[in-house]
């Protein structure tokens, strides 16, 4: 199973990658750290599952580049890209935030989840709230995967 992990935060990315490798036997994990990197992978590779952060830089951040702009709804752009191209893939959002955007553009995670559930049926499996200090996200993510992905071992 080919898994695209879209995450720009190093520690969270390492924890998610280890989780995926343990939860999905034989997983081939591809990492993207920005919106554009994720879209490039989705354009050129066959992916079975996307573990997606919602807020991402537009481009990869490097020593000399700042990623251009941090986009609070970059995950929505990835989902729209998948939907508009009829890519056969499942997506789980993993985020540490409960609110996105600013000013009139603010949405709570609950509001965003309702929109994604409505707009991306058959693609979007749900969200998991990540925490660096608690392990509940692991249980929640495993449950979503066990319910929706055939190659996940059930306890």
PDB file of N, CA, C and O in Angstrom, residues 92-129:
ATOM      1  N   UNK A  92      -7.388  10.867   5.222  1.00  0.00           N
ATOM      2  CA  UNK A  92      -7.655  11.160   6.628  1.00  0.00           C
ATOM      3  C   UNK A  92      -6.883  12.425   6.981  1.00  0.00           C
ATOM      4  O   UNK A  92      -5.681  12.520   6.715  1.00  0.00           O
ATOM      5  N   UNK A  93      -7.566  13.393   7.552  1.00  0.00           N
ATOM      6  CA  UNK A  93      -6.921  14.617   8.017  1.00  0.00           C
ATOM      7  C   UNK A  93      -6.440  14.394   9.448  1.00  0.00           C
ATOM      8  O   UNK A  93      -7.204  13.916  10.296  1.00  0.00           O
ATOM      9  N   UNK A  94      -5.185  14.745   9.698  1.00  0.00           N
ATOM     10  CA  UNK A  94      -4.625  14.694  11.048  1.00  0.00           C
ATOM     11  C   UNK A  94      -4.120  16.092  11.366  1.00  0.00           C
ATOM     12  O   UNK A  94      -3.205  16.594  10.714  1.00  0.00           O
ATOM     13  N   UNK A  95      -4.743  16.721  12.347  1.00  0.00           N
ATOM     14  CA  UNK A  95      -4.418  18.104  12.673  1.00  0.00           C
ATOM     15  C   UNK A  95      -4.344  18.316  14.183  1.00  0.00           C
ATOM     16  O   UNK A  95      -5.029  17.636  14.936  1.00  0.00           O
ATOM     17  N   UNK A  96      -3.523  19.268  14.572  1.00  0.00           N
ATOM     18  CA  UNK A  96      -3.419  19.635  15.986  1.00  0.00           C
ATOM     19  C   UNK A  96      -4.304  20.837  16.311  1.00  0.00           C
ATOM     20  O   UNK A  96      -4.448  21.207  17.468  1.00  0.00           O
ATOM     21  N   UNK A  97      -4.895  21.424  15.280  1.00  0.00           N
ATOM     22  CA  UNK A  97      -5.675  22.650  15.466  1.00  0.00           C
ATOM     23  C   UNK A  97      -7.169  22.375  15.549  1.00  0.00           C
ATOM     24  O   UNK A  97      -7.682  21.467  14.905  1.00  0.00           O
ATOM     25  N   UNK A  98      -7.853  23.213  16.305  1.00  0.00           N
ATOM     26  CA  UNK A  98      -9.303  23.116  16.415  1.00  0.00           C
ATOM     27  C   UNK A  98     -10.001  24.217  15.642  1.00  0.00           C
ATOM     28  O   UNK A  98     -11.219  24.256  15.559  1.00  0.00           O
ATOM     29  N   UNK A  99      -9.202  25.136  15.076  1.00  0.00           N
ATOM     30  CA  UNK A  99      -9.746  26.267  14.339  1.00  0.00           C
ATOM     31  C   UNK A  99      -8.768  26.640  13.229  1.00  0.00           C
ATOM     32  O   UNK A  99      -7.554  26.529  13.398  1.00  0.00           O
ATOM     33  N   UNK A 100      -9.304  27.094  12.108  1.00  0.00           N
ATOM     34  CA  UNK A 100      -8.484  27.420  10.946  1.00  0.00           C
ATOM     35  C   UNK A 100      -8.886  28.773  10.394  1.00  0.00           C
ATOM     36  O   UNK A 100     -10.028  29.194  10.533  1.00  0.00           O
ATOM     37  N   UNK A 101      -7.960  29.427   9.693  1.00  0.00           N
ATOM     38  CA  UNK A 101      -8.242  30.703   9.055  1.00  0.00           C
ATOM     39  C   UNK A 101      -8.188  31.865  10.020  1.00  0.00           C
ATOM     40  O   UNK A 101      -7.851  31.703  11.197  1.00  0.00           O
ATOM     41  N   UNK A 102      -8.532  33.037   9.495  1.00  0.00           N
ATOM     42  CA  UNK A 102      -8.527  34.258  10.285  1.00  0.00           C
ATOM     43  C   UNK A 102      -9.712  35.133   9.895  1.00  0.00           C
ATOM     44  O   UNK A 102     -10.214  35.041   8.777  1.00  0.00           O
ATOM     45  N   UNK A 103     -10.120  35.983  10.802  1.00  0.00           N
ATOM     46  CA  UNK A 103     -11.181  36.943  10.516  1.00  0.00           C
ATOM     47  C   UNK A 103     -12.461  36.272  10.052  1.00  0.00           C
ATOM     48  O   UNK A 103     -12.958  35.347  10.682  1.00  0.00           O
ATOM     49  N   UNK A 104     -12.987  36.719   8.922  1.00  0.00           N
ATOM     50  CA  UNK A 104     -14.234  36.172   8.386  1.00  0.00           C
ATOM     51  C   UNK A 104     -14.052  34.772   7.809  1.00  0.00           C
ATOM     52  O   UNK A 104     -15.034  34.090   7.521  1.00  0.00           O
ATOM     53  N   UNK A 105     -12.801  34.364   7.636  1.00  0.00           N
ATOM     54  CA  UNK A 105     -12.476  33.071   7.037  1.00  0.00           C
ATOM     55  C   UNK A 105     -12.319  31.961   8.084  1.00  0.00           C
ATOM     56  O   UNK A 105     -11.958  30.847   7.754  1.00  0.00           O
ATOM     57  N   UNK A 106     -12.595  32.240   9.349  1.00  0.00           N
ATOM     58  CA  UNK A 106     -12.393  31.267  10.423  1.00  0.00           C
ATOM     59  C   UNK A 106     -13.430  30.150  10.364  1.00  0.00           C
ATOM     60  O   UNK A 106     -14.618  30.404  10.152  1.00  0.00           O
ATOM     61  N   UNK A 107     -12.936  28.928  10.533  1.00  0.00           N
ATOM     62  CA  UNK A 107     -13.811  27.759  10.656  1.00  0.00           C
ATOM     63  C   UNK A 107     -13.285  26.896  11.789  1.00  0.00           C
ATOM     64  O   UNK A 107     -12.076  26.729  11.945  1.00  0.00           O
ATOM     65  N   UNK A 108     -14.207  26.334  12.555  1.00  0.00           N
ATOM     66  CA  UNK A 108     -13.804  25.372  13.574  1.00  0.00           C
ATOM     67  C   UNK A 108     -13.563  24.029  12.890  1.00  0.00           C
ATOM     68  O   UNK A 108     -14.010  23.794  11.766  1.00  0.00           O
ATOM     69  N   UNK A 109     -12.878  23.155  13.571  1.00  0.00           N
ATOM     70  CA  UNK A 109     -12.641  21.813  13.033  1.00  0.00           C
ATOM     71  C   UNK A 109     -13.967  21.092  12.802  1.00  0.00           C
ATOM     72  O   UNK A 109     -14.127  20.374  11.810  1.00  0.00           O
ATOM     73  N   UNK A 110     -14.931  21.305  13.670  1.00  0.00           N
ATOM     74  CA  UNK A 110     -16.252  20.696  13.505  1.00  0.00           C
ATOM     75  C   UNK A 110     -16.923  21.191  12.221  1.00  0.00           C
ATOM     76  O   UNK A 110     -17.484  20.401  11.463  1.00  0.00           O
ATOM     77  N   UNK A 111     -16.869  22.498  11.968  1.00  0.00           N
ATOM     78  CA  UNK A 111     -17.436  23.051  10.734  1.00  0.00           C
ATOM     79  C   UNK A 111     -16.721  22.511   9.503  1.00  0.00           C
ATOM     80  O   UNK A 111     -17.348  22.123   8.520  1.00  0.00           O
ATOM     81  N   UNK A 112     -15.400  22.504   9.569  1.00  0.00           N
ATOM     82  CA  UNK A 112     -14.608  22.023   8.448  1.00  0.00           C
ATOM     83  C   UNK A 112     -14.889  20.552   8.175  1.00  0.00           C
ATOM     84  O   UNK A 112     -15.060  20.143   7.027  1.00  0.00           O
ATOM     85  N   UNK A 113     -14.984  19.752   9.220  1.00  0.00           N
ATOM     86  CA  UNK A 113     -15.289  18.328   9.065  1.00  0.00           C
ATOM     87  C   UNK A 113     -16.637  18.134   8.373  1.00  0.00           C
ATOM     88  O   UNK A 113     -16.766  17.280   7.486  1.00  0.00           O
ATOM     89  N   UNK A 114     -17.631  18.907   8.758  1.00  0.00           N
ATOM     90  CA  UNK A 114     -18.953  18.798   8.125  1.00  0.00           C
ATOM     91  C   UNK A 114     -18.868  19.126   6.632  1.00  0.00           C
ATOM     92  O   UNK A 114     -19.461  18.423   5.799  1.00  0.00           O
ATOM     93  N   UNK A 115     -18.125  20.159   6.283  1.00  0.00           N
ATOM     94  CA  UNK A 115     -17.960  20.527   4.873  1.00  0.00           C
ATOM     95  C   UNK A 115     -17.227  19.438   4.087  1.00  0.00           C
ATOM     96  O   UNK A 115     -17.636  19.082   2.977  1.00  0.00           O
ATOM     97  N   UNK A 116     -16.153  18.925   4.654  1.00  0.00           N
ATOM     98  CA  UNK A 116     -15.364  17.898   3.962  1.00  0.00           C
ATOM     99  C   UNK A 116     -16.164  16.609   3.805  1.00  0.00           C
ATOM    100  O   UNK A 116     -16.097  15.950   2.756  1.00  0.00           O
ATOM    101  N   UNK A 117     -16.928  16.259   4.824  1.00  0.00           N
ATOM    102  CA  UNK A 117     -17.773  15.060   4.762  1.00  0.00           C
ATOM    103  C   UNK A 117     -18.815  15.205   3.658  1.00  0.00           C
ATOM    104  O   UNK A 117     -19.062  14.267   2.894  1.00  0.00           O
ATOM    105  N   UNK A 118     -19.399  16.381   3.553  1.00  0.00           N
ATOM    106  CA  UNK A 118     -20.407  16.651   2.518  1.00  0.00           C
ATOM    107  C   UNK A 118     -19.793  16.700   1.115  1.00  0.00           C
ATOM    108  O   UNK A 118     -20.318  16.105   0.172  1.00  0.00           O
ATOM    109  N   UNK A 119     -18.667  17.390   0.975  1.00  0.00           N
ATOM    110  CA  UNK A 119     -18.101  17.667  -0.348  1.00  0.00           C
ATOM    111  C   UNK A 119     -17.240  16.547  -0.922  1.00  0.00           C
ATOM    112  O   UNK A 119     -17.054  16.489  -2.137  1.00  0.00           O
ATOM    113  N   UNK A 120     -16.710  15.677  -0.065  1.00  0.00           N
ATOM    114  CA  UNK A 120     -15.755  14.674  -0.545  1.00  0.00           C
ATOM    115  C   UNK A 120     -16.136  13.264  -0.101  1.00  0.00           C
ATOM    116  O   UNK A 120     -15.305  12.489   0.362  1.00  0.00           O
ATOM    117  N   UNK A 121     -17.394  12.925  -0.295  1.00  0.00           N
ATOM    118  CA  UNK A 121     -17.875  11.580   0.034  1.00  0.00           C
ATOM    119  C   UNK A 121     -17.123  10.556  -0.810  1.00  0.00           C
ATOM    120  O   UNK A 121     -16.893  10.772  -1.989  1.00  0.00           O
ATOM    121  N   UNK A 122     -16.735   9.469  -0.171  1.00  0.00           N
ATOM    122  CA  UNK A 122     -15.999   8.427  -0.869  1.00  0.00           C
ATOM    123  C   UNK A 122     -14.500   8.662  -0.904  1.00  0.00           C
ATOM    124  O   UNK A 122     -13.748   7.790  -1.314  1.00  0.00           O
ATOM    125  N   UNK A 123     -14.068   9.852  -0.497  1.00  0.00           N
ATOM    126  CA  UNK A 123     -12.646  10.198  -0.442  1.00  0.00           C
ATOM    127  C   UNK A 123     -12.237  10.458   1.006  1.00  0.00           C
ATOM    128  O   UNK A 123     -11.318   9.845   1.519  1.00  0.00           O
ATOM    129  N   UNK A 124     -12.941  11.380   1.634  1.00  0.00           N
ATOM    130  CA  UNK A 124     -12.615  11.844   2.984  1.00  0.00           C
ATOM    131  C   UNK A 124     -13.193  10.894   4.026  1.00  0.00           C
ATOM    132  O   UNK A 124     -14.402  10.659   4.070  1.00  0.00           O
ATOM    133  N   UNK A 125     -12.298  10.339   4.853  1.00  0.00           N
ATOM    134  CA  UNK A 125     -12.721   9.378   5.878  1.00  0.00           C
ATOM    135  C   UNK A 125     -12.975  10.013   7.232  1.00  0.00           C
ATOM    136  O   UNK A 125     -13.595   9.397   8.090  1.00  0.00           O
ATOM    137  N   UNK A 126     -12.477  11.218   7.450  1.00  0.00           N
ATOM    138  CA  UNK A 126     -12.644  11.873   8.738  1.00  0.00           C
ATOM    139  C   UNK A 126     -11.346  12.508   9.196  1.00  0.00           C
ATOM    140  O   UNK A 126     -10.372  12.573   8.456  1.00  0.00           O
ATOM    141  N   UNK A 127     -11.370  12.979  10.435  1.00  0.00           N
ATOM    142  CA  UNK A 127     -10.190  13.649  10.981  1.00  0.00           C
ATOM    143  C   UNK A 127      -9.791  13.036  12.310  1.00  0.00           C
ATOM    144  O   UNK A 127     -10.580  12.394  12.993  1.00  0.00           O
ATOM    145  N   UNK A 128      -8.538  13.282  12.653  1.00  0.00           N
ATOM    146  CA  UNK A 128      -7.976  12.875  13.932  1.00  0.00           C
ATOM    147  C   UNK A 128      -7.293  14.104  14.518  1.00  0.00           C
ATOM    148  O   UNK A 128      -6.588  14.825  13.808  1.00  0.00           O
ATOM    149  N   UNK A 129      -7.519  14.347  15.796  1.00  0.00           N
ATOM    150  CA  UNK A 129      -6.861  15.450  16.476  1.00  0.00           C
ATOM    151  C   UNK A 129      -5.547  14.959  17.057  1.00  0.00           C
ATOM    152  O   UNK A 129      -5.521  14.105  17.944  1.00  0.00           O
TER     153      UNK A 129
END
